Short mmCIF file of C-alpha atoms and ligand atoms in Angstrom, two decimals:
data_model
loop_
_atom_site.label_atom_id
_atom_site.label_comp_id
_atom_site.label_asym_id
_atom_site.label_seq_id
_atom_site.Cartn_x
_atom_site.Cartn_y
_atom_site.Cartn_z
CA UNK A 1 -293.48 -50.49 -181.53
CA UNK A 2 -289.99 -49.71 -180.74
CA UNK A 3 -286.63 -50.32 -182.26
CA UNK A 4 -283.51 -48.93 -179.91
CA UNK A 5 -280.40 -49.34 -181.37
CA UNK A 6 -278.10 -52.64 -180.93
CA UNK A 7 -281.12 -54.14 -178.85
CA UNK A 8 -282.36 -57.55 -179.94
CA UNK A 9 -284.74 -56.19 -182.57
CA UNK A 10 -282.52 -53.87 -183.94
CA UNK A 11 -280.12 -56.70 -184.75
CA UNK A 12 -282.51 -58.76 -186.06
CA UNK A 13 -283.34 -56.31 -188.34
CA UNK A 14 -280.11 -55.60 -189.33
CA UNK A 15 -280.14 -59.11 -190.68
CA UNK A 16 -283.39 -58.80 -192.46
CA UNK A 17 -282.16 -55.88 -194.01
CA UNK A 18 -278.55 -57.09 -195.47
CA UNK A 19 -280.96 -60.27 -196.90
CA UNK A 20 -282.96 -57.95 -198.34
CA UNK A 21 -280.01 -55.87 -199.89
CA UNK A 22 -278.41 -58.80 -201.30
CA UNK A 23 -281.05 -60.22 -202.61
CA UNK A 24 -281.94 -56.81 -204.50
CA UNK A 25 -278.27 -56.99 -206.05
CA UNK A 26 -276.56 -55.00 -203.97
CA UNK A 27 -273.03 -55.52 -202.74
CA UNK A 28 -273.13 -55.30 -198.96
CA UNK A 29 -270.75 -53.51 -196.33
CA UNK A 30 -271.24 -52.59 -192.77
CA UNK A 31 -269.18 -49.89 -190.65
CA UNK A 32 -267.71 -49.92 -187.07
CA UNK A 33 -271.14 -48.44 -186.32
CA UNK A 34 -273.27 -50.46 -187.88
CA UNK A 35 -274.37 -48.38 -190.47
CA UNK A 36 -275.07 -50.28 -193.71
CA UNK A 37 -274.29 -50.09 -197.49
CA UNK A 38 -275.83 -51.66 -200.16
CA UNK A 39 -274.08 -50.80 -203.11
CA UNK A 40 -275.23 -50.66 -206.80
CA UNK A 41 -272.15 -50.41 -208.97
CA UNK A 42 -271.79 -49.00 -212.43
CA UNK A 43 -272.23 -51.10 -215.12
CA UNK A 44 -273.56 -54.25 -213.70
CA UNK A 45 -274.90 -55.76 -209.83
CA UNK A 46 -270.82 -56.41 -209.33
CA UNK A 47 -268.20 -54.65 -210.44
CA UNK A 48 -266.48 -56.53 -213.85
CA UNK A 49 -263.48 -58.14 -212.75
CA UNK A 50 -260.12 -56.89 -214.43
CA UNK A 51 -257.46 -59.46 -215.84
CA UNK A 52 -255.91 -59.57 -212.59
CA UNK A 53 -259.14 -59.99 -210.64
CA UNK A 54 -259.40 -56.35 -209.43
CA UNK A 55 -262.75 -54.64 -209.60
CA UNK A 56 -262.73 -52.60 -212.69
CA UNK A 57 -262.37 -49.18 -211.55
CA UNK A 58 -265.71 -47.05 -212.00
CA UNK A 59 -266.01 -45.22 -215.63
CA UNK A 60 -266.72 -41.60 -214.78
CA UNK A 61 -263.69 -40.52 -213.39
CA UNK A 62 -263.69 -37.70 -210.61
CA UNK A 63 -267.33 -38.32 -209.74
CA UNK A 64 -268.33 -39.69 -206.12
CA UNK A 65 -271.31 -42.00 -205.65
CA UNK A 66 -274.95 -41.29 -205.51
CA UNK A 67 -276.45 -42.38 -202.11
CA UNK A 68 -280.20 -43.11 -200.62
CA UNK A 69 -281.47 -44.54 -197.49
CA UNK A 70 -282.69 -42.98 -193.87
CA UNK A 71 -283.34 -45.05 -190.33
CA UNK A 72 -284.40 -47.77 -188.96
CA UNK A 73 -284.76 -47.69 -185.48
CA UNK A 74 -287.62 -46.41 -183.35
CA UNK A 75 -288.32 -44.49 -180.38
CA UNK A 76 -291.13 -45.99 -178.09
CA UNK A 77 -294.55 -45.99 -178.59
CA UNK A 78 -293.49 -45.16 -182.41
CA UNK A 79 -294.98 -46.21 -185.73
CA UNK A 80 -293.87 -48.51 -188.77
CA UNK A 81 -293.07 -45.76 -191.58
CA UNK A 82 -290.57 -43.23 -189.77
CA UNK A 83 -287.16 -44.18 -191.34
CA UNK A 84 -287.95 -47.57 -192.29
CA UNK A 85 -289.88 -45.86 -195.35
CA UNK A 86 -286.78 -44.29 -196.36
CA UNK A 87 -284.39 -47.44 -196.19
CA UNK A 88 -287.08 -49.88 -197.81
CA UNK A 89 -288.10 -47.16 -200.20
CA UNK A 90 -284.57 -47.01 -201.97
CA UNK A 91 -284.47 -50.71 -201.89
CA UNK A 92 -287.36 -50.83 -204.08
CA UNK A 93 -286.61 -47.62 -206.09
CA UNK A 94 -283.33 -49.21 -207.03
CA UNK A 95 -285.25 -52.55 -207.53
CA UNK A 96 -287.92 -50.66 -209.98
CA UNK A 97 -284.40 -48.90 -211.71
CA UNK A 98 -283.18 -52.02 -212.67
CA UNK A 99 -286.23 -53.43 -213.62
CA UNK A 100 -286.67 -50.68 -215.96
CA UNK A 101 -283.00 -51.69 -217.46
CA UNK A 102 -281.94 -48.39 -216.02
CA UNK A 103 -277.84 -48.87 -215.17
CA UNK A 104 -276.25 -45.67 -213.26
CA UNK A 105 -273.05 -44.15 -214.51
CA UNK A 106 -271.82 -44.03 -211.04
CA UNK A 107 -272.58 -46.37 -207.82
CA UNK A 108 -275.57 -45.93 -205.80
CA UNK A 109 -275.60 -47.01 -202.60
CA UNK A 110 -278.44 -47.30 -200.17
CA UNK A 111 -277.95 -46.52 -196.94
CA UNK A 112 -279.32 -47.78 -193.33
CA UNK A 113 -278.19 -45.50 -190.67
CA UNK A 114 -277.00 -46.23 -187.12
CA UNK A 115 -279.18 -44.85 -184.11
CA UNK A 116 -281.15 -41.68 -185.79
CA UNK A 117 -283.15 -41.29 -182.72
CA UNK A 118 -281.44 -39.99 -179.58
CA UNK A 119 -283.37 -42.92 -177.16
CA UNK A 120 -280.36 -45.02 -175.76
CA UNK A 121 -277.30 -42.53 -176.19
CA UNK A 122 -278.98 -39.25 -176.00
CA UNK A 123 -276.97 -38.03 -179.36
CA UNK A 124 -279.23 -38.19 -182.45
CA UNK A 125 -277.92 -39.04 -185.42
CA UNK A 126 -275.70 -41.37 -184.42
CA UNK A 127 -274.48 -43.03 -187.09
CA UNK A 128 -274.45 -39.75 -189.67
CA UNK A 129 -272.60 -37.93 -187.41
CA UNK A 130 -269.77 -40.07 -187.30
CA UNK A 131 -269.77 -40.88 -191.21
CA UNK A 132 -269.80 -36.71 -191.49
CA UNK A 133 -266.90 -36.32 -188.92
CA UNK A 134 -269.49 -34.58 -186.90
CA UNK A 135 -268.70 -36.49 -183.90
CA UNK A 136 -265.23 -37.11 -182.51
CA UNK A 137 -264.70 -40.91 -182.26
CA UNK A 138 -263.58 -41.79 -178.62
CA UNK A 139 -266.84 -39.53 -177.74
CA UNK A 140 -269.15 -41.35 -179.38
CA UNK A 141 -267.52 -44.43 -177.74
CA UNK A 142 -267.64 -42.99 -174.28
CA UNK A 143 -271.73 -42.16 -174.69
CA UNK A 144 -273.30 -44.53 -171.98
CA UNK A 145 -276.96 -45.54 -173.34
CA UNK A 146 -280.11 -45.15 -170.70
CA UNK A 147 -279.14 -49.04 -169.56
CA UNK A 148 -275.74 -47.85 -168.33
CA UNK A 149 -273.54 -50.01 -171.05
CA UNK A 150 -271.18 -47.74 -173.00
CA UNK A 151 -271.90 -46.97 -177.02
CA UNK A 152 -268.19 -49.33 -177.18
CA UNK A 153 -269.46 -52.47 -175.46
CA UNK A 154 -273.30 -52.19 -177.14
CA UNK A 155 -271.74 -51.94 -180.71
CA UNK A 156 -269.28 -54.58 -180.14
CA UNK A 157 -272.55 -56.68 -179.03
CA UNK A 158 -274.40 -56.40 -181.73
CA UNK A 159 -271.33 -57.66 -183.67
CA UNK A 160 -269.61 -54.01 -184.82
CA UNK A 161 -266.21 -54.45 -182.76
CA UNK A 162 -263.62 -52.03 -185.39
CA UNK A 163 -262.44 -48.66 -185.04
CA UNK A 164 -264.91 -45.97 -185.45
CA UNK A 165 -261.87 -43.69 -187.02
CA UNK A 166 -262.81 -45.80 -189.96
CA UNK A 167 -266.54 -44.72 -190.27
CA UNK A 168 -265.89 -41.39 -191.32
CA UNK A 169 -266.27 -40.96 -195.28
CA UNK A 170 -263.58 -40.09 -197.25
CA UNK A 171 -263.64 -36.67 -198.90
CA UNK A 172 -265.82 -36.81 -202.14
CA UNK A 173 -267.57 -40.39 -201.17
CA UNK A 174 -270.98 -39.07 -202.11
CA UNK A 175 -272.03 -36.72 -205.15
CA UNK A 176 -275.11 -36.33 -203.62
CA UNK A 177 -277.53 -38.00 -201.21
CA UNK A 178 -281.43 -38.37 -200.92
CA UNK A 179 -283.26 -39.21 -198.11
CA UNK A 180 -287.22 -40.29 -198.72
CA UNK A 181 -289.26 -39.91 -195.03
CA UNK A 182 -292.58 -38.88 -193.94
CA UNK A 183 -292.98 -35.54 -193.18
CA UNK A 184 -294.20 -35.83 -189.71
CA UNK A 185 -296.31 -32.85 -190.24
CA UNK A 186 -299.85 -32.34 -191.75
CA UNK A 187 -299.00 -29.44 -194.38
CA UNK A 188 -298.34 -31.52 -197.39
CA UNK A 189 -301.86 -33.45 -196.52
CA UNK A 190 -303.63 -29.94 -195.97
CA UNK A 191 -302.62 -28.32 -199.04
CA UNK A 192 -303.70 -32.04 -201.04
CA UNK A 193 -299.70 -32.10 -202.06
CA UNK A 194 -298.46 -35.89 -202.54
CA UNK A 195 -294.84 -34.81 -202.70
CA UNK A 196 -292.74 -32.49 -200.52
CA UNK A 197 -289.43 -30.89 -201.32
CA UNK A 198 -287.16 -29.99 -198.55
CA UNK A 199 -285.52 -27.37 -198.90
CA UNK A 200 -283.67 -26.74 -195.81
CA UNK A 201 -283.67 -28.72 -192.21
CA UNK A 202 -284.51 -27.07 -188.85
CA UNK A 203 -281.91 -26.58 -186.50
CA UNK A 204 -282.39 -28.64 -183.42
CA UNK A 205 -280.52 -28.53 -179.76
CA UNK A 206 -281.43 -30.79 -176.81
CA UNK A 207 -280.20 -31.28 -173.79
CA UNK A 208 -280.68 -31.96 -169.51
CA UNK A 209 -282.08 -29.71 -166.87
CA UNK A 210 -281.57 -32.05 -163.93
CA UNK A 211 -282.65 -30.59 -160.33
CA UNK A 212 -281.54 -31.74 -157.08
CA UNK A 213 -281.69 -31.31 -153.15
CA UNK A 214 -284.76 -31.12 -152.22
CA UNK A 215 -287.23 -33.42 -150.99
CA UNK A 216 -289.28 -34.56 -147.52
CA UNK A 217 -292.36 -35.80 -145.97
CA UNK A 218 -295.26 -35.18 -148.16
CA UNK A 219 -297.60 -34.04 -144.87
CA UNK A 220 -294.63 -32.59 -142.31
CA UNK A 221 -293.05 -30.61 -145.21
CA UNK A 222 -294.62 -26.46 -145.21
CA UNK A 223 -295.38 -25.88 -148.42
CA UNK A 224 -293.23 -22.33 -147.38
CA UNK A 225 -289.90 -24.35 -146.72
CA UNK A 226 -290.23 -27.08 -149.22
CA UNK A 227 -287.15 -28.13 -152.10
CA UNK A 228 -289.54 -29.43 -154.61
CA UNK A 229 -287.35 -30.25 -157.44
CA UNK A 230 -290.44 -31.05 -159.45
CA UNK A 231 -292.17 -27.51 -159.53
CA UNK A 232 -288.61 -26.55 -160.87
CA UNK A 233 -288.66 -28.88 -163.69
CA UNK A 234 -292.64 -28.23 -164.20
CA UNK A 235 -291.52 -24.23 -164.62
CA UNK A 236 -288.60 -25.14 -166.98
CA UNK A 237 -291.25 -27.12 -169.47
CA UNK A 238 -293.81 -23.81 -169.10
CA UNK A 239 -290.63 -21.09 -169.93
CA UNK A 240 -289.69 -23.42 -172.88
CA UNK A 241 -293.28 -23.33 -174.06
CA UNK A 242 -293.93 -19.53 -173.66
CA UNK A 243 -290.01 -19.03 -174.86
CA UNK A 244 -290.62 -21.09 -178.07
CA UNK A 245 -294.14 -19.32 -178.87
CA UNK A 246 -292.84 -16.04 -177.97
CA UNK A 247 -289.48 -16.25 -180.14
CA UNK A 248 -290.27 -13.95 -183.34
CA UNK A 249 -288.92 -16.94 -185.47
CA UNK A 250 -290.57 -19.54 -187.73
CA UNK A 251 -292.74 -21.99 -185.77
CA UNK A 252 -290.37 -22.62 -183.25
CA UNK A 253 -291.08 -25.56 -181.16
CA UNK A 254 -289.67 -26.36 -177.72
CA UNK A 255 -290.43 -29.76 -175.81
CA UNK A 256 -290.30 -31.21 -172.29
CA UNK A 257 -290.39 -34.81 -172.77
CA UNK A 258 -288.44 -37.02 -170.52
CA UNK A 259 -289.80 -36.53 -166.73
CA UNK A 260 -287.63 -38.64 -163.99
CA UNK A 261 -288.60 -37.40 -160.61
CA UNK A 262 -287.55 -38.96 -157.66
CA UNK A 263 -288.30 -40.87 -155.53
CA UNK A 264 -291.63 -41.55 -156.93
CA UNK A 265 -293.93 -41.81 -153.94
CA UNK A 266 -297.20 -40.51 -153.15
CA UNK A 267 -296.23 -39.24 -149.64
CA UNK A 268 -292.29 -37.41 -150.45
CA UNK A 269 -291.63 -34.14 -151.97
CA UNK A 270 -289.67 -34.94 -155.42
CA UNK A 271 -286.36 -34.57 -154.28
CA UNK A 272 -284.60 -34.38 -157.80
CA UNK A 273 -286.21 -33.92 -160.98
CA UNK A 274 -284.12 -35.05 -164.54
CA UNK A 275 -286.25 -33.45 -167.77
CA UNK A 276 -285.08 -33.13 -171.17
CA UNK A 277 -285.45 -30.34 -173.51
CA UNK A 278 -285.52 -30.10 -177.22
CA UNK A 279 -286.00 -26.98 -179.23
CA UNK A 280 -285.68 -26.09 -182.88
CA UNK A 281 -286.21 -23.38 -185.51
CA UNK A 282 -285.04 -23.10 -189.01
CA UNK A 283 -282.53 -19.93 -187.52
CA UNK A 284 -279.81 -21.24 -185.47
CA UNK A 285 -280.10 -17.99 -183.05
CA UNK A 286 -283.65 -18.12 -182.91
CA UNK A 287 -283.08 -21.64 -181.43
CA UNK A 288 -279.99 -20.13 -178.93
CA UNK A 289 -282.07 -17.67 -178.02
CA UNK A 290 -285.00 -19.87 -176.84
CA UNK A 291 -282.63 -22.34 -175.15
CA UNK A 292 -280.98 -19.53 -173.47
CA UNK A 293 -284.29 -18.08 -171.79
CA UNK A 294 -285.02 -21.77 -170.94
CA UNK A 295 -281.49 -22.23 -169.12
CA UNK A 296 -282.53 -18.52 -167.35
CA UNK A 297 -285.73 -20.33 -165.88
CA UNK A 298 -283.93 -23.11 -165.21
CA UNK A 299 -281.67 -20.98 -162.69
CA UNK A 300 -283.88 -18.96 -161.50
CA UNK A 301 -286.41 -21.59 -160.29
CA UNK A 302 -283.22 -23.84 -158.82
CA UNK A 303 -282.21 -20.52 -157.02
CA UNK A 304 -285.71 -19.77 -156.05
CA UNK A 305 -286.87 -23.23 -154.93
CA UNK A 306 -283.00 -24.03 -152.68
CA UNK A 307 -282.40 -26.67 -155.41
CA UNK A 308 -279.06 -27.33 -157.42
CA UNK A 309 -279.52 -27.43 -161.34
CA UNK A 310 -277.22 -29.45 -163.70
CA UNK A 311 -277.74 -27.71 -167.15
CA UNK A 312 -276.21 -29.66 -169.99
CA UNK A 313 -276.71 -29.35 -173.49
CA UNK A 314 -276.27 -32.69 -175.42
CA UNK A 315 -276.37 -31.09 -178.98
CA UNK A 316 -276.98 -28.13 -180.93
CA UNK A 317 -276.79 -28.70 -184.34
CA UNK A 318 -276.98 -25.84 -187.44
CA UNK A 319 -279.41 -25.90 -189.96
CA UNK A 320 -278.58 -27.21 -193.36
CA UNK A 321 -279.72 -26.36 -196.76
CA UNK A 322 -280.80 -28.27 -199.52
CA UNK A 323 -278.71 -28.44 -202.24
CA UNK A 324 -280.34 -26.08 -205.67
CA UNK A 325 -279.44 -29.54 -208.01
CA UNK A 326 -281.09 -32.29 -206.18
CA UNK A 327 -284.01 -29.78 -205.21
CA UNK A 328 -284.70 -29.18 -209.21
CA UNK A 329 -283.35 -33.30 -209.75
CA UNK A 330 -286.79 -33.80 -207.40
CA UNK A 331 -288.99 -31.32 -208.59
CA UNK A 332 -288.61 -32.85 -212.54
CA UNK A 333 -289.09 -36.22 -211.10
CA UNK A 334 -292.54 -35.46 -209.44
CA UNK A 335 -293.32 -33.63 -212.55
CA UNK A 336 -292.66 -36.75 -214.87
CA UNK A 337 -294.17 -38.49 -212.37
CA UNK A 338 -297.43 -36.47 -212.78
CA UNK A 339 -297.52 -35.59 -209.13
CA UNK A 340 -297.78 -32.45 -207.57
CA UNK A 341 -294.92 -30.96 -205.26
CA UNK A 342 -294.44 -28.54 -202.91
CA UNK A 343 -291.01 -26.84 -201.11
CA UNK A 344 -291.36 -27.03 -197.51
CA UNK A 345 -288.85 -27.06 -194.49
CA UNK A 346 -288.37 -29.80 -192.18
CA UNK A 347 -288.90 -29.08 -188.89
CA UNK A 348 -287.84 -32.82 -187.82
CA UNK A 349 -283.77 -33.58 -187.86
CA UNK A 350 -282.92 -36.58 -190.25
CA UNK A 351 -280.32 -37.92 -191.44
CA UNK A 352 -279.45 -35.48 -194.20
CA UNK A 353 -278.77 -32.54 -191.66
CA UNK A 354 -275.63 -34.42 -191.39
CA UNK A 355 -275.19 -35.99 -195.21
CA UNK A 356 -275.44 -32.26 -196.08
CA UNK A 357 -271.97 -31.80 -194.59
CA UNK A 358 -270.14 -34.43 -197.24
CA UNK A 359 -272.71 -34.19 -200.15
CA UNK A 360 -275.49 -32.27 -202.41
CA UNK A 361 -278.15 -33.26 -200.30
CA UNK A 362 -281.99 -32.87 -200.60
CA UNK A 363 -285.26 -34.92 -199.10
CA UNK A 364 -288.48 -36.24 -200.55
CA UNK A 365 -291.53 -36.17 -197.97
CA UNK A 366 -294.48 -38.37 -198.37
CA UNK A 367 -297.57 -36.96 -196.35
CA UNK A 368 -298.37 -39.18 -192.90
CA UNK A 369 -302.57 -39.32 -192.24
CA UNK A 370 -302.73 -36.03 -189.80
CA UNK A 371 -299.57 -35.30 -189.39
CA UNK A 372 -299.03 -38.47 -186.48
CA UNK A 373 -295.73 -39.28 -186.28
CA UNK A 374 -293.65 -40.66 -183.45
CA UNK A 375 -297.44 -41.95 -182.38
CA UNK A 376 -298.47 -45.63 -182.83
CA UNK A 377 -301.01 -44.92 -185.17
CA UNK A 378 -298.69 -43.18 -187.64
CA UNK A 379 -300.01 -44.14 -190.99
CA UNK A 380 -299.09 -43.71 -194.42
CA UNK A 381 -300.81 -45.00 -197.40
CA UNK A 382 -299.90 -47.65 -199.92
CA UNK A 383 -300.21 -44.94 -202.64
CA UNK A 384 -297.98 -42.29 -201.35
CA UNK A 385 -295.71 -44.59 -200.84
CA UNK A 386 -295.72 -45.55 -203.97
CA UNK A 387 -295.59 -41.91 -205.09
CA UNK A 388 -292.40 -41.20 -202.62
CA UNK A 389 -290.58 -44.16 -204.36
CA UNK A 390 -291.35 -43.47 -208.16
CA UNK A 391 -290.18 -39.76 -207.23
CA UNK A 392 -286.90 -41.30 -205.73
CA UNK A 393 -286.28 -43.58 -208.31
CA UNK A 394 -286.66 -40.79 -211.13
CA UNK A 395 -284.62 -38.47 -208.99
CA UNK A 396 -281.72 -41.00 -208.42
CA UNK A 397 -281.95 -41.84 -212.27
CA UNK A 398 -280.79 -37.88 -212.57
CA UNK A 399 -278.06 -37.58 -209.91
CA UNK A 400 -276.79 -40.79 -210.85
CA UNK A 401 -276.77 -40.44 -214.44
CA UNK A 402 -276.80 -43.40 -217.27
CA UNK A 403 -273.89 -45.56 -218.25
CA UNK A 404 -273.54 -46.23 -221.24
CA UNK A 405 -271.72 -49.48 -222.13
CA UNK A 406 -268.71 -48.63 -224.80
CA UNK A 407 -269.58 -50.48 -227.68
CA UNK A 408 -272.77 -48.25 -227.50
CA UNK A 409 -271.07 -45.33 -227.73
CA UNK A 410 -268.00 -46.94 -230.24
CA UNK A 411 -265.77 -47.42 -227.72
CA UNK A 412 -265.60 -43.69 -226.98
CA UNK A 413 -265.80 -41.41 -224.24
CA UNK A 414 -268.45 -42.95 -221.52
CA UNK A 415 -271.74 -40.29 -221.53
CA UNK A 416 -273.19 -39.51 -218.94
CA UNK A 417 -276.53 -37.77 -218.97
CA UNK A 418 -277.96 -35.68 -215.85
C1 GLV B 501 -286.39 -37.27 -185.38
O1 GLV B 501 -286.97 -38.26 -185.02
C2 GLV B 501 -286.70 -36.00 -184.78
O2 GLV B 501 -286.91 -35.97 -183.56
O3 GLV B 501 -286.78 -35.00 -185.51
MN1 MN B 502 -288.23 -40.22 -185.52
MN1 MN B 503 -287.09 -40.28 -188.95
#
């Protein structure tokens, strides 16, 4: 399957979703982006009205909101559970809160991001960057997506036509936030684990080596005199392979994975050769380091080969760090939930590398059968699911805390329990 953001499918599941959110309760928003917000206020589904018709204001002063919620698009050739796990999950941990009588102290909101995957724009992240102020504005609106049309004229498409100034969260928005994905990896299936607790996010950086200038007749070209711009590309995706194993750091991983060689015939020499690169490692200048000897290739086979090279890098993010709170908030919770956890480090990006600039962040992993993700026969089963969402619920229940209705407490000070 695929999903790109602001195509047809992505809208139509934009509208499934804010069904689904209203129908749990939640009160609804969307941004200039697109990203949406189901909220979960304090005290009730809607906020009690004041005298005057104003929502009551929320009852524990100087304390942001707790949020959930991950993806929902899809890169080609994908499966069903990356992301969409994560946004369905907290609708049905906040579903399984309330129908426990559960009522937070402070909002919860649940949270469907814009564009995680890089597959139209090229940026990942799309939609966190820009609520983290990671990602100037008139930038993101100048991206143009693989189809040509700029990110401006696809959002205002699919209906999101505002400012994105506006999608930016205001300081203190968030307390904390909790993403629930897959972990796209096999160790927490390996060591028998049911539950994963991230503790910090790789860094990634990705980026263009585009090669150009060469070219001919496939039998009156010499091999000796020959511009092939695909040989140059072909050594860039070996150097980031031996760069990446050879890099001292902690499983760093490099990948070639977008070839577009022209022009595509049998019988001509590739006369310009477009590949992406994308390399991570938990250290940020493990990850420089690696895309630096890549770039080196890059220019040495362009000089090499009489071919002109375009380097560009697209992003290169830092790692974050899980927050010490929401990592304990998620290790009780597996632990009431009588399943076993482990710490481990995403080596995927999600959402949270960028939720970890505005908020206590942390991530709950579900294990994915082998490790297959991004791969249409990424599965995940019922009961891990269920796992990942009983662990989110009972960890939200923590950061969120418990309100506690006045005349329960004689009118008092409001308690709030973490
Ligand atoms: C997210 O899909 C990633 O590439 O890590
Ligand atoms: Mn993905
Ligand atoms: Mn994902």
């Amino acid at each position: 399957m695929q999903r790109i953001v602001y195509s047809a499918t992505d809208v139509s599941a934009r509208a499934f979703l804010i069904l689904a959110f209203r129908k749990a309760g939640l009160d609804v928003r969307a941004d200039a982006a697109g990203n949406l917000f189901g909220r979960w206020h304090p005290g009730g589904v809607f906020p009690p009205l004041t005298d005057d018709g104003e929502p009551a204001p929320v009852r524990v002063a100087g304390e942001g909101a707790v949020a959930t919620g991950s993806h929902f698009d899809a890169i080609p050739g994908s499966g069903i559970y990356d992301g969409t796990v994560g946004v369905l999950g907290a609708l049905a941990a906040v579903t399984a809160l309330r129908g426990a009588g559960y009522t937070p102290a402070v909002p919860i909101d649940v949270v469907a991001f814009t564009s995680e995957e890089p597959t139209r724009f090229g940026v990942s992240c799309l939609g966190s960057r820009l609520l983290a102020g990671a990602l100037a504005p008139a930038a993101a609106d100048a991206l143009v997506g693989t189809d040509g049309v700029t990110l401006a004229a696809a959002r205002a498409d699919a209906g999101y036509t505002g400012p994105l100034d506006d999608v930016r969260l205001p300081d203190g928005a968030y307390a904390s936030f909790l993403e629930l994905h897959i972990e796209q990896g096999a160790r927490l299936e390996s060591a028998a684990t049911p539950i994963g607790v991230v503790t910090a996010i790789a860094a990634p950086a990705a980026g263009w080596a585009n090669f150009s200038g060469g070219g001919g007749h496939a039998g009156g070209a010499p091999m000796a005199s020959r511009s092939d711009a695909a040989l140059a590309a072909a050594e860039v995706a070996l150097a980031a392979e031996a760069a990446a194993v050879a890099s001292g750091g902690d499983g760093t991983v490099a990948t070639v994975g977008v070839w577009d060689v022209s022009p595509g015939a049998v019988n001509a020499v590739p006369a310009a050769a477009n590949v992406s690169f994308d390399v991570r490692d938990p250290d940020g200048g493990v990850r420089d380091a690696v895309v630096a000897a890549v770039r080196a290739a890059a220019e040495a086979a362009a000089a090499r080969r009489g071919l002109a090279l375009d380097w560009s890098v697209v992003s290169a993010d830092p790692p974050a760090s899980s927050d010490g709170g929401v990592v304990s908030a998620v290790e009780a919770a597996a632990a009431e939930a009588g399943l076993r956890s482990m710490r481990l480090v995403s080596r995927a990006y999600h959402d949270t590398l960028f939720m970890a600039r505005v908020a206590r962040t942390g991530m709950v992993f579900v294990p994915c059968r082998g490790g297959v993700s991004h791969r249409p026969d990424e599965f995940v089963s019922e009961a891990h699911l269920r796992g990942g969402v009983e662990v989110l619920a009972r960890s939200l229940a923590k950061l969120a805390g418990r309100y506690v209705a006045p005349a329960e407490v004689g009118g008092g000070e409001v308690e709030k329990e973490l």
